[in-house]
PDB file of C-alpha atoms in Angstrom:
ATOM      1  CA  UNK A   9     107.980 109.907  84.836  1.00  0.00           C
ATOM      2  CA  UNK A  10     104.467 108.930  85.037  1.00  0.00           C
ATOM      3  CA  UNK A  11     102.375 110.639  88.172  1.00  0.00           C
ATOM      4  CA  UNK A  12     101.424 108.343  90.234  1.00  0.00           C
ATOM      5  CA  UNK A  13     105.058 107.154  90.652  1.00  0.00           C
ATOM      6  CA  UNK A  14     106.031 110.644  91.693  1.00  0.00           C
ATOM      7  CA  UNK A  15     103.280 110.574  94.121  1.00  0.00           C
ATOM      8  CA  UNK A  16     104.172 107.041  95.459  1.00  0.00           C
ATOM      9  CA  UNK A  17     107.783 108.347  95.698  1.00  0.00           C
ATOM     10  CA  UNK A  18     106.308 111.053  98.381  1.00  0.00           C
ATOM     11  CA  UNK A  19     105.315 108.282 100.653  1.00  0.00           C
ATOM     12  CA  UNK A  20     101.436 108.967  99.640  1.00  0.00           C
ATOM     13  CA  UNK A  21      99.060 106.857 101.580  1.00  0.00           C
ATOM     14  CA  UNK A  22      96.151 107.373  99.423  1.00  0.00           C
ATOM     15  CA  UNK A  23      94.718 106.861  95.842  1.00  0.00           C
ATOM     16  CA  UNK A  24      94.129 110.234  94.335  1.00  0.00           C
ATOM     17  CA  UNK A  25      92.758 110.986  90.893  1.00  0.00           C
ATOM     18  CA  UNK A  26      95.913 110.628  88.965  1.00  0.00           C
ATOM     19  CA  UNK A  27      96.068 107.071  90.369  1.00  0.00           C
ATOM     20  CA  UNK A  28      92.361 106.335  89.750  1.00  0.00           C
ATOM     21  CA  UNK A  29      93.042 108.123  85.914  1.00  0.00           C
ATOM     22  CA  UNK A  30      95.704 105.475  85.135  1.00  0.00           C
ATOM     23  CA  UNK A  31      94.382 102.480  86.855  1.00  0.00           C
ATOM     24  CA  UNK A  32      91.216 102.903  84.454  1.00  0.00           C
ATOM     25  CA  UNK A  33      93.211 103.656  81.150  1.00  0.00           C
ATOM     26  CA  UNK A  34      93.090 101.739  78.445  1.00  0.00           C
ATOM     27  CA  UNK A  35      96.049  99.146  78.284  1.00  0.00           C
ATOM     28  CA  UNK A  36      97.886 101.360  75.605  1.00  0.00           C
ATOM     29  CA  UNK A  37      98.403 103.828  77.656  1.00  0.00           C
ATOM     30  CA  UNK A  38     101.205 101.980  79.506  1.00  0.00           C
ATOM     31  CA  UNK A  39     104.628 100.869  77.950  1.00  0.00           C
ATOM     32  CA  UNK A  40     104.337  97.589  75.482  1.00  0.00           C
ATOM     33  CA  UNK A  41     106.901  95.774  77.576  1.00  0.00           C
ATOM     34  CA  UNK A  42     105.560  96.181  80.726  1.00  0.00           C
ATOM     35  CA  UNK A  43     103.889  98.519  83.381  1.00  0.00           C
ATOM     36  CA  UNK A  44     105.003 102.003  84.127  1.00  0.00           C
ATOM     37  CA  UNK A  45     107.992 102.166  85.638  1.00  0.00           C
ATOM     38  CA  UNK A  46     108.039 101.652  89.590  1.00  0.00           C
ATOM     39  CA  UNK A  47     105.019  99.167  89.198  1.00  0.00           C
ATOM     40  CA  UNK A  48     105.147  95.958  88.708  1.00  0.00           C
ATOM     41  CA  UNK A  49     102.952  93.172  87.094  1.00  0.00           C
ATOM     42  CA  UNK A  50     100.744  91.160  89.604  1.00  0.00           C
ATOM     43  CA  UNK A  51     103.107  88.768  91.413  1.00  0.00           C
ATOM     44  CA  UNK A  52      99.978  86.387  91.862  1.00  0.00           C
ATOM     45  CA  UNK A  53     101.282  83.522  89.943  1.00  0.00           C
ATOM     46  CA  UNK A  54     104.772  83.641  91.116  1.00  0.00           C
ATOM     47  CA  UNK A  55     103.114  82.214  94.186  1.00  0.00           C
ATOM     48  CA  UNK A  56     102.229  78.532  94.728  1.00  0.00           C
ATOM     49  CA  UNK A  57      98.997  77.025  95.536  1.00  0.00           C
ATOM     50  CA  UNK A  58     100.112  76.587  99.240  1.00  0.00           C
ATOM     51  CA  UNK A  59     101.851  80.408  98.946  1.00  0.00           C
ATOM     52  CA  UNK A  60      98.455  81.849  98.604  1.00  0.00           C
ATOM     53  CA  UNK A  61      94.760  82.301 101.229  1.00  0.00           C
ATOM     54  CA  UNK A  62      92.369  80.063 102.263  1.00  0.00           C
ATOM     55  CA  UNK A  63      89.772  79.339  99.446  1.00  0.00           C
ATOM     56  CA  UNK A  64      87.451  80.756  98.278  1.00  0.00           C
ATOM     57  CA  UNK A  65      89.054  84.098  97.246  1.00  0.00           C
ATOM     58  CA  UNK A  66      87.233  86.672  98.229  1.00  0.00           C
ATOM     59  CA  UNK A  67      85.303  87.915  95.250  1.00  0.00           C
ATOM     60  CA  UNK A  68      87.403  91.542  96.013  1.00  0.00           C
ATOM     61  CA  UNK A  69      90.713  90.068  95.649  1.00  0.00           C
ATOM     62  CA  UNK A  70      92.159  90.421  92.041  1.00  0.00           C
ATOM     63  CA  UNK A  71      93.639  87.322  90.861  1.00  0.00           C
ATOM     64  CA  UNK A  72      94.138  88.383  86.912  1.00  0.00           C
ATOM     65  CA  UNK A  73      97.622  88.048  85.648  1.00  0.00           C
ATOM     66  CA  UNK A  74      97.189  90.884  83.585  1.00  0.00           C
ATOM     67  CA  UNK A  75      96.878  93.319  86.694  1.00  0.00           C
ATOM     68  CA  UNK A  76      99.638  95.213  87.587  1.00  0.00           C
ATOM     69  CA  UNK A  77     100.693  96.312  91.407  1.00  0.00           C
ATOM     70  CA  UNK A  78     101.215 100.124  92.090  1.00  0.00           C
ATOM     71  CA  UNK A  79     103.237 101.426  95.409  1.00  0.00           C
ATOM     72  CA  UNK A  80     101.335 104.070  97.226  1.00  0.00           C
ATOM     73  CA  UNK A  81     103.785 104.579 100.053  1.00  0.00           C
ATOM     74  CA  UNK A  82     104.683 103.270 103.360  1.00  0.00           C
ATOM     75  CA  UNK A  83     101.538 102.698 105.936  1.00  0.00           C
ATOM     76  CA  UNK A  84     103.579 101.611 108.623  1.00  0.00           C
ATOM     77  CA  UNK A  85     107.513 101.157 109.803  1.00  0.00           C
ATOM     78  CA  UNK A  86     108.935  98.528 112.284  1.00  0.00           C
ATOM     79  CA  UNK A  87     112.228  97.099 113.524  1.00  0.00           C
ATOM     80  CA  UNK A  88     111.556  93.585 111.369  1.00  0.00           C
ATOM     81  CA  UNK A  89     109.384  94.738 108.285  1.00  0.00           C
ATOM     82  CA  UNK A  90     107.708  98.011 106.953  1.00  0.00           C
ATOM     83  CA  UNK A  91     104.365  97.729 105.400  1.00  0.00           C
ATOM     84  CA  UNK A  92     103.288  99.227 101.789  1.00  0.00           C
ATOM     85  CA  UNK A  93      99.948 100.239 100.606  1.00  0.00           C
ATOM     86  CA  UNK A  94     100.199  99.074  97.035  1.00  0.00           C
ATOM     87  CA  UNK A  95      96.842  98.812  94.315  1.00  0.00           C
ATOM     88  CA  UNK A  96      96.567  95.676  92.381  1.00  0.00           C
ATOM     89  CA  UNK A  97      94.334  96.291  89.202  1.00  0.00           C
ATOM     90  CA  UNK A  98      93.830  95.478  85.322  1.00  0.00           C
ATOM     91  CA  UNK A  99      94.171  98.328  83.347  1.00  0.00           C
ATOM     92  CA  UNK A 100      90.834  99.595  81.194  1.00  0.00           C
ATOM     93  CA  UNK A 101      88.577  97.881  83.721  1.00  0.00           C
ATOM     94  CA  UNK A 102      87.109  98.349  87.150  1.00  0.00           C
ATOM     95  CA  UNK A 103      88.777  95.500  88.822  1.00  0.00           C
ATOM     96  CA  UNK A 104      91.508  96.925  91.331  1.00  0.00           C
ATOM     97  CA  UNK A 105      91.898  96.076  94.890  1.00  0.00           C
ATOM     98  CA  UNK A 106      94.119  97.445  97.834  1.00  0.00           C
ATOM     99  CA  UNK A 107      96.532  95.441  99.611  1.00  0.00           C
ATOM    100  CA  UNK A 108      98.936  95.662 103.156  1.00  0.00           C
ATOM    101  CA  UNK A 109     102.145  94.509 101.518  1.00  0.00           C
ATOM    102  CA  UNK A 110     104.454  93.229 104.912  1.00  0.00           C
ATOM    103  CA  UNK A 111     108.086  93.201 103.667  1.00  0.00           C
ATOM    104  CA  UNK A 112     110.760  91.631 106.091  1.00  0.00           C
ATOM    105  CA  UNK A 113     113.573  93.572 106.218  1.00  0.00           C
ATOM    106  CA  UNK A 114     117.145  92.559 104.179  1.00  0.00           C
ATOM    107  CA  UNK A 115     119.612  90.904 106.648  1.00  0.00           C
ATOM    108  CA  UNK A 116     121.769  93.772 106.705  1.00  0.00           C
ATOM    109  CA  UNK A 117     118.866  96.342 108.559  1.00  0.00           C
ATOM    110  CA  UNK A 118     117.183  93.439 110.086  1.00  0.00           C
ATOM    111  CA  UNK A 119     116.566  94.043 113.822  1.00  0.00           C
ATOM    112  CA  UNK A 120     114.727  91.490 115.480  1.00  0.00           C
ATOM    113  CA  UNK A 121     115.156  92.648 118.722  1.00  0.00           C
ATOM    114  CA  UNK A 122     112.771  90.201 120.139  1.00  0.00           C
ATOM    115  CA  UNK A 123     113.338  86.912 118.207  1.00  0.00           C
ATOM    116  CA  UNK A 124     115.009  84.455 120.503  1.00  0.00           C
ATOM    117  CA  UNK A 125     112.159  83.985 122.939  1.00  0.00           C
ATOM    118  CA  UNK A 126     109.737  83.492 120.258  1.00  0.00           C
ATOM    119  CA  UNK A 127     112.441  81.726 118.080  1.00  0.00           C
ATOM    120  CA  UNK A 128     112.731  79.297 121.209  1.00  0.00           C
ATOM    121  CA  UNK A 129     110.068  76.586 119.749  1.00  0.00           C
ATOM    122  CA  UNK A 130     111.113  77.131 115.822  1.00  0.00           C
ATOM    123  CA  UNK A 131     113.963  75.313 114.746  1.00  0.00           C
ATOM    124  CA  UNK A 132     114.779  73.335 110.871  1.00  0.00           C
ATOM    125  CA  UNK A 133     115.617  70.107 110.203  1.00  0.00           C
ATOM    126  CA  UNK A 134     119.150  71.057 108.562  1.00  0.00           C
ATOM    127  CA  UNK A 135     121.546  71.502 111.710  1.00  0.00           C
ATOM    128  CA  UNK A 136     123.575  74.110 109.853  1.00  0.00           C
ATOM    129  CA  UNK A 137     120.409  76.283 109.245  1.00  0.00           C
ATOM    130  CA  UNK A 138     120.116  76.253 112.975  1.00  0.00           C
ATOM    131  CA  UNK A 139     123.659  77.274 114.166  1.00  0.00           C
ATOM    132  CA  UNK A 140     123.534  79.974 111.719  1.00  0.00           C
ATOM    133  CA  UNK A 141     120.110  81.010 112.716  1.00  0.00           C
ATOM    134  CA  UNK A 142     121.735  81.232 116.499  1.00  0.00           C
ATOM    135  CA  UNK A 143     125.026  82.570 115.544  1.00  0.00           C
ATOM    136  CA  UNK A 144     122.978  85.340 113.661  1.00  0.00           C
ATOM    137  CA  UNK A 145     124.861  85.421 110.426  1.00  0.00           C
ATOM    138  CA  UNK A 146     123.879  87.135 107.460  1.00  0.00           C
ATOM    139  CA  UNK A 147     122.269  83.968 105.908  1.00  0.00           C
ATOM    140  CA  UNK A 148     120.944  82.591 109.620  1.00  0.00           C
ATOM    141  CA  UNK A 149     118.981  86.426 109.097  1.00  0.00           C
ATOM    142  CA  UNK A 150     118.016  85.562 106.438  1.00  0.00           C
ATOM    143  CA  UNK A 151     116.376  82.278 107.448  1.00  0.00           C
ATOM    144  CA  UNK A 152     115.101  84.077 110.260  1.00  0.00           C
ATOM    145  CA  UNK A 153     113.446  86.437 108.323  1.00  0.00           C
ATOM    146  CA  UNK A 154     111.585  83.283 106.229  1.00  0.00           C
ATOM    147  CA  UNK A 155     110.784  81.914 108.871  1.00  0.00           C
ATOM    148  CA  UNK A 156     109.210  84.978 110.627  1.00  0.00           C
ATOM    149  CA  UNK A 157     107.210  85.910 106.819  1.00  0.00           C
ATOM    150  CA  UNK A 158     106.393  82.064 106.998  1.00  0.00           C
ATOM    151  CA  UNK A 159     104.817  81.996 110.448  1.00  0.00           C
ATOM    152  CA  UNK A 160     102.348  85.233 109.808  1.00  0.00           C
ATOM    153  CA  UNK A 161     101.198  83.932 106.795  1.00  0.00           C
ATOM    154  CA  UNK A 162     100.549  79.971 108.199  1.00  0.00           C
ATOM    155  CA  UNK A 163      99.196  82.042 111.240  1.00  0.00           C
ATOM    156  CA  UNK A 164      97.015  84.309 109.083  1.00  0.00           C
ATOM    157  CA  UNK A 165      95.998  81.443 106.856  1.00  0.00           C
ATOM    158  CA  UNK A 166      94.839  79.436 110.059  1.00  0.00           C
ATOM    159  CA  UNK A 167      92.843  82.112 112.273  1.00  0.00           C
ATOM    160  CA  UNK A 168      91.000  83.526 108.589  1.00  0.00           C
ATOM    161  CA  UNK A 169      89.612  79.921 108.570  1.00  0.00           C
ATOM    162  CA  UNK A 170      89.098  79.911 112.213  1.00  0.00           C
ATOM    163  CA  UNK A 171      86.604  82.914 111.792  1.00  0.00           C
ATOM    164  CA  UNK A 172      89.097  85.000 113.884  1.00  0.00           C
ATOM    165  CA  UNK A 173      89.084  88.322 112.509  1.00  0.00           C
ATOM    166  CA  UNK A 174      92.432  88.748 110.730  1.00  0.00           C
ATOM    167  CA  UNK A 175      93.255  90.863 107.505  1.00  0.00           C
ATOM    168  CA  UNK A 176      92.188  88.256 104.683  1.00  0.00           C
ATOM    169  CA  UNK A 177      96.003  86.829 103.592  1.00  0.00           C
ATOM    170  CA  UNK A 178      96.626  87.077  99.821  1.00  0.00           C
ATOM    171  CA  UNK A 179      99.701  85.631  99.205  1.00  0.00           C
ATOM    172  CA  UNK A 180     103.494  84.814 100.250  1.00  0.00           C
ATOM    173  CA  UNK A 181     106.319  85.619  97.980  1.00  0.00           C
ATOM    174  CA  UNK A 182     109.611  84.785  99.789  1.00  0.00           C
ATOM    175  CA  UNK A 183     109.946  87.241 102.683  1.00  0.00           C
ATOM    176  CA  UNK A 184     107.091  89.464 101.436  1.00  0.00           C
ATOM    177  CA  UNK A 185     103.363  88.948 102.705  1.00  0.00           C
ATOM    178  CA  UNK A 186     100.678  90.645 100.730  1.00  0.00           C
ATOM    179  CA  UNK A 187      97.509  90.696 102.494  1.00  0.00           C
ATOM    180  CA  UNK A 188      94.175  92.358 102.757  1.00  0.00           C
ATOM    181  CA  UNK A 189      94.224  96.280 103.322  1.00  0.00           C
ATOM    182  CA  UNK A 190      92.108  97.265 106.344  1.00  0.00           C
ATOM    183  CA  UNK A 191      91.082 100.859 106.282  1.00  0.00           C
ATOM    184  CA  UNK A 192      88.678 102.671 103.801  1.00  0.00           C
ATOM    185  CA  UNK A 193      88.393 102.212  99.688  1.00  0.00           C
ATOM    186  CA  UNK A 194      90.836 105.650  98.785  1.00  0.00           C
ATOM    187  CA  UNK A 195      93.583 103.988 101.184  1.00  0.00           C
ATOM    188  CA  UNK A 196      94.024 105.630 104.910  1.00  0.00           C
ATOM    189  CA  UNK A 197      93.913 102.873 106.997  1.00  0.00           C
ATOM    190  CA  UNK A 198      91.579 101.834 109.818  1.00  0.00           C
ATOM    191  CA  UNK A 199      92.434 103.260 113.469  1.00  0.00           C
ATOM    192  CA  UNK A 200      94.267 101.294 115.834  1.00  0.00           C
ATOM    193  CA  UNK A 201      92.124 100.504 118.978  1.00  0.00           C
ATOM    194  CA  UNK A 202      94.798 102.951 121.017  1.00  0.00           C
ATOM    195  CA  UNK A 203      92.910 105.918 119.188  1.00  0.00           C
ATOM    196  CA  UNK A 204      89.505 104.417 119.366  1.00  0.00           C
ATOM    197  CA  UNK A 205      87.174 106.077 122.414  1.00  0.00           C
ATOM    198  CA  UNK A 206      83.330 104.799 121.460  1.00  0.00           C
ATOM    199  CA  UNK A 207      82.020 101.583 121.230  1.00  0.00           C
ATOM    200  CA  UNK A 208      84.822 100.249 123.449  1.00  0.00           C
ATOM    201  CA  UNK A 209      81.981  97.058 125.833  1.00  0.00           C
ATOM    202  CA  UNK A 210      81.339  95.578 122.334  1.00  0.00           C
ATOM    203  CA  UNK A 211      85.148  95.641 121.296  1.00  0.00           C
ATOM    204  CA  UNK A 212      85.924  94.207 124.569  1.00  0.00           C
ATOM    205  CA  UNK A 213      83.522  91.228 123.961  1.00  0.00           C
ATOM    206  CA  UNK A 214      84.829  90.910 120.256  1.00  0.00           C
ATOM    207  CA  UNK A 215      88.391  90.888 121.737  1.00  0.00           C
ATOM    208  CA  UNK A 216      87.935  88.022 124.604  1.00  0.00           C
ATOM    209  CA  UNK A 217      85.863  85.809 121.860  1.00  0.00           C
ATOM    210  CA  UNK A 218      88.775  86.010 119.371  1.00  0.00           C
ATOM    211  CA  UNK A 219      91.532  85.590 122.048  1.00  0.00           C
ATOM    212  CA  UNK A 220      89.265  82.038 123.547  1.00  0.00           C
ATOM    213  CA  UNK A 221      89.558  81.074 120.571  1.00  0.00           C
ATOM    214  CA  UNK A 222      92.999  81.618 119.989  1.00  0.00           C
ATOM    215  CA  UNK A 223      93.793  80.086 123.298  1.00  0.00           C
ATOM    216  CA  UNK A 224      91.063  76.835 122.350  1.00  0.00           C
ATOM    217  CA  UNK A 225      93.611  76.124 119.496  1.00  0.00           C
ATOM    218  CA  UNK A 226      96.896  76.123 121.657  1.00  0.00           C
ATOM    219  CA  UNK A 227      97.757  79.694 120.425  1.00  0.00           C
ATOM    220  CA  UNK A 228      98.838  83.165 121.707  1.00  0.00           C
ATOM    221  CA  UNK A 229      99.277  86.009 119.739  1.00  0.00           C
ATOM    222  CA  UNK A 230     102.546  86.971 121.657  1.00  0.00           C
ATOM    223  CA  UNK A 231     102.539  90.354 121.482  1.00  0.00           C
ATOM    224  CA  UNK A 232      99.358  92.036 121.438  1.00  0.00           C
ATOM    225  CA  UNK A 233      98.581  95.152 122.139  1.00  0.00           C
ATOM    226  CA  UNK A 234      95.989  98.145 121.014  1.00  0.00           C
ATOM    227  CA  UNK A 235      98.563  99.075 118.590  1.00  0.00           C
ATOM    228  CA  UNK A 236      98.693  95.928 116.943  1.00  0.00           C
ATOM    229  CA  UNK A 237      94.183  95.613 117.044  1.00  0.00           C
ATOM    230  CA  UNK A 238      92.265  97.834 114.175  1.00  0.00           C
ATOM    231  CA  UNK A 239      88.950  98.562 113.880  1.00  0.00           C
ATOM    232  CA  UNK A 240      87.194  99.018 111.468  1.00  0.00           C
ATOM    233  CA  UNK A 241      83.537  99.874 110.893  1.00  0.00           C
ATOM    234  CA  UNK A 242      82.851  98.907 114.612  1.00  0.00           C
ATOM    235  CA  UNK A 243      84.440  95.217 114.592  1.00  0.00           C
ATOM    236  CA  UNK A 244      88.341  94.224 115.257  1.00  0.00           C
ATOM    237  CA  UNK A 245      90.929  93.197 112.814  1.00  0.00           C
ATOM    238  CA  UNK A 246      94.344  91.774 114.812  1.00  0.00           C
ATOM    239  CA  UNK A 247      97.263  92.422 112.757  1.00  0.00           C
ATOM    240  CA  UNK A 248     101.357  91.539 113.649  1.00  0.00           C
ATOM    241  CA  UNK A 249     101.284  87.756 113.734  1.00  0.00           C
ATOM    242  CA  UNK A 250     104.480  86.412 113.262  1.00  0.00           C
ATOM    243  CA  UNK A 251     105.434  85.609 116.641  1.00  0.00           C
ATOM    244  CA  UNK A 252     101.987  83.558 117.081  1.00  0.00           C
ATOM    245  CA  UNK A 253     103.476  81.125 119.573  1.00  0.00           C
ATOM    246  CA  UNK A 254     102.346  77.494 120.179  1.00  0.00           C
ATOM    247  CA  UNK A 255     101.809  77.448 124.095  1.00  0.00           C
ATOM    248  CA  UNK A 256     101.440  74.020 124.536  1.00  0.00           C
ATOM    249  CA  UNK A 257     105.014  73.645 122.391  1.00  0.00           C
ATOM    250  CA  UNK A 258     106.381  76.313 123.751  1.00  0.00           C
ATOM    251  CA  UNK A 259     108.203  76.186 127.588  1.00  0.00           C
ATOM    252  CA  UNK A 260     107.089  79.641 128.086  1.00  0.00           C
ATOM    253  CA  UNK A 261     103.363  79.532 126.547  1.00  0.00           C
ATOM    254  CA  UNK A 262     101.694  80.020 129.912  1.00  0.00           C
ATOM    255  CA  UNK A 263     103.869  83.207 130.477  1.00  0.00           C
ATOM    256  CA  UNK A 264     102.816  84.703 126.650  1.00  0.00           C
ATOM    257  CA  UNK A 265      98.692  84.049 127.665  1.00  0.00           C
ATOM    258  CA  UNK A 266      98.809  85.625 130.879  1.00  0.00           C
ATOM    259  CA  UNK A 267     100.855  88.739 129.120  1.00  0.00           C
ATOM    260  CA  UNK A 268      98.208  89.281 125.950  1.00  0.00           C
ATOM    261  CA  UNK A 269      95.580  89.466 128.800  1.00  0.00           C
ATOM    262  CA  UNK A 270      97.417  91.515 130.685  1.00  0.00           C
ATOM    263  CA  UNK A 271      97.912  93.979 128.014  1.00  0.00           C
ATOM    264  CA  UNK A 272      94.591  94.088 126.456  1.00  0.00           C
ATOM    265  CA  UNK A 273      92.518  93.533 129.866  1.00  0.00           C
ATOM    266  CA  UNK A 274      94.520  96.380 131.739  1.00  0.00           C
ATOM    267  CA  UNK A 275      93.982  98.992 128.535  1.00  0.00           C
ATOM    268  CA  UNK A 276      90.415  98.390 128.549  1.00  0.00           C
ATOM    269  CA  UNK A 277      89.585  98.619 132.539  1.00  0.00           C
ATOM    270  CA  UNK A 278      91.289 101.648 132.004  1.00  0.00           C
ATOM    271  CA  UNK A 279      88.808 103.026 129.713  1.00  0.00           C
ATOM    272  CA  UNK A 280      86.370 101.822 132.385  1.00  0.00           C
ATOM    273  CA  UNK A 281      85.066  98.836 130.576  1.00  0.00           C
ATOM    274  CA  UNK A 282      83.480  97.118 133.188  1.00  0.00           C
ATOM    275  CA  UNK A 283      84.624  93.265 133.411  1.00  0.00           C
ATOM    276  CA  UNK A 284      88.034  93.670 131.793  1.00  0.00           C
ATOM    277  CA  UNK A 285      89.919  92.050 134.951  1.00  0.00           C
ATOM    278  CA  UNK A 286      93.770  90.719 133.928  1.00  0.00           C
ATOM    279  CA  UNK A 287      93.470  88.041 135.575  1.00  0.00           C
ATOM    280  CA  UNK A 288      89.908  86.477 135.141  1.00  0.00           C
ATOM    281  CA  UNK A 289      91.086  86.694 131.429  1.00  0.00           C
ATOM    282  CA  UNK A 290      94.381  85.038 131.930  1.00  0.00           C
ATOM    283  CA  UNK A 291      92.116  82.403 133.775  1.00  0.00           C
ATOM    284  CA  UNK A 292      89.876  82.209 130.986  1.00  0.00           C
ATOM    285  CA  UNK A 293      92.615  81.901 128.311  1.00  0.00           C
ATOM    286  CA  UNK A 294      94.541  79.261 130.482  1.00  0.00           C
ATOM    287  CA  UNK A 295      91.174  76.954 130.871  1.00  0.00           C
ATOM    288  CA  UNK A 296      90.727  77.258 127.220  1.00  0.00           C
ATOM    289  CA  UNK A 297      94.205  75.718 126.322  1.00  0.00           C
ATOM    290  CA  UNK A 298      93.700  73.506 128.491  1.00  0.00           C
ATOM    291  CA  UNK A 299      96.550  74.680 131.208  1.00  0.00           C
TER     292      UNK A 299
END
């Protein structure tokens, strides 16, 4: 077994040399079939035009369908998806790139423990889709989970053009979203803004400018939190979009602004940020949409 599966099979977060020694070996080096086994070949053209980011790629992204994707372990677990670090690189040449790859759970583990009230505003236009999406069987989970993997990636898609700053989204491949990696180039990830203790006024500002504009567009996050807000190099990625909710659709969307302020304005006067009030940003947000 090659190394750098045994490593990914240890739930390694980083790229070490072994993985650095293959990803720059000449194409030989790997089987004549296919890539080592564990990998697999860059699922960039399974994808359709409408499946894959905003344009223009981002000269960093690899987009060459002889590049083949490596696992390097799990960066983070949840009740609805887990997210892999995987590489995505040609073999023999210097062209790799890291990626956050979000896979929704199979309908048998699935636990969305907090879909209906975000669920409330999504519905299909085939009726049986929709009683099995309420009744919760195995292929309404299913279609639950699509939907979910669909709404973070439309979401992503949308704010990335926006200038909102979001993780840079790649591609969607049924109920997997493969997205830009936030952290640093040998793979540990960026801190969440729970751990983050400097810097904290400028993060505040960056925070209320991305959430006005959220709220300008009709839109709440949902669910955010300083858990679900990295930072990296000083500035603020959001992450954990797929219960973006439409609050001018949605019969609760007043009630899903006023909690993301909440949340975010309550952590930071905590930290003694001076101006982060609750509700002078739930104000804010409302004005915004228009409320």
């Amino acid at each position: 077994m090659p190394k750098h599966s045994q490593h990914r099979r240890r739930g390694k977060h980083a790229l070490d040399a072994d993985d650095i020694a293959w990803l720059e070996s000449t194409p030989e080096t790997a089987s004549d079939d296919g890539p080592p086994e564990g990998d697999r070949w860059s699922t960039w053209d399974q994808s359709t035009p409408t499946e894959k980011g905003p344009r223009p790629y981002p000269d960093w992204l690899v987009t060459e369908l002889a590049a083949v994707d490596t696992e390097h372990g799990i960066l983070k677990t949840g009740k609805e998806a887990d997210v892999h670090l995987i590489s995505r690189g040609v073999p023999g040449t210097d062209r790799v790139c890291l990626l956050a790859a979000k896979r929704y759970r199979s309908a048998e583990h699935r636990l969305f423990h907090r879909d209906s009230g975000y669920l409330e505003g999504r519905t299909t236009r085939e009726s049986r889709t929709n009683r099995a999406m309420a009744n919760r069987t195995a292929f309404g989970k299913q279609m639950i989970a699509t939907q979910w993997a669909v709404a973070e990636f439309g979401a992503l898609c949308r704010l990335w053009e926006l200038g909102v700053p979001v993780p840079y989204p790649v591609q969607i491949l049924g109920t997997e979203i493969l997205q830009e990696f936030v952290g640093t180039p040998d793979g540990y990830a960026a801190p969440r803004l729970a751990q983050v203790s400097e810097g904290l006024d400028d993060l505040w500002k960056q925070l209320v400018e991305a959430m006005v504009t959220l709220a300008g567009e009709g839109l709440a996050h949902g669910d955010l939190s300083p858990y679900n807000v990295l930072v990296r190099d000083g500035r603020l990625v959001i992450i954990d979009l797929p219960q973006i909710v439409d609050v001018v659709a949605h019969p609760a969307g007043p009630s899903f602004l006023d909690r993301d302020a909440r949340n975010m304005a309550t952590w930071f006067a905590a930290k003694g940020v001076a101006g982060a009030d609750p509700e002078t940003l739930a104000a804010l947000l409302r004005r915004e949409a228009r409320m």
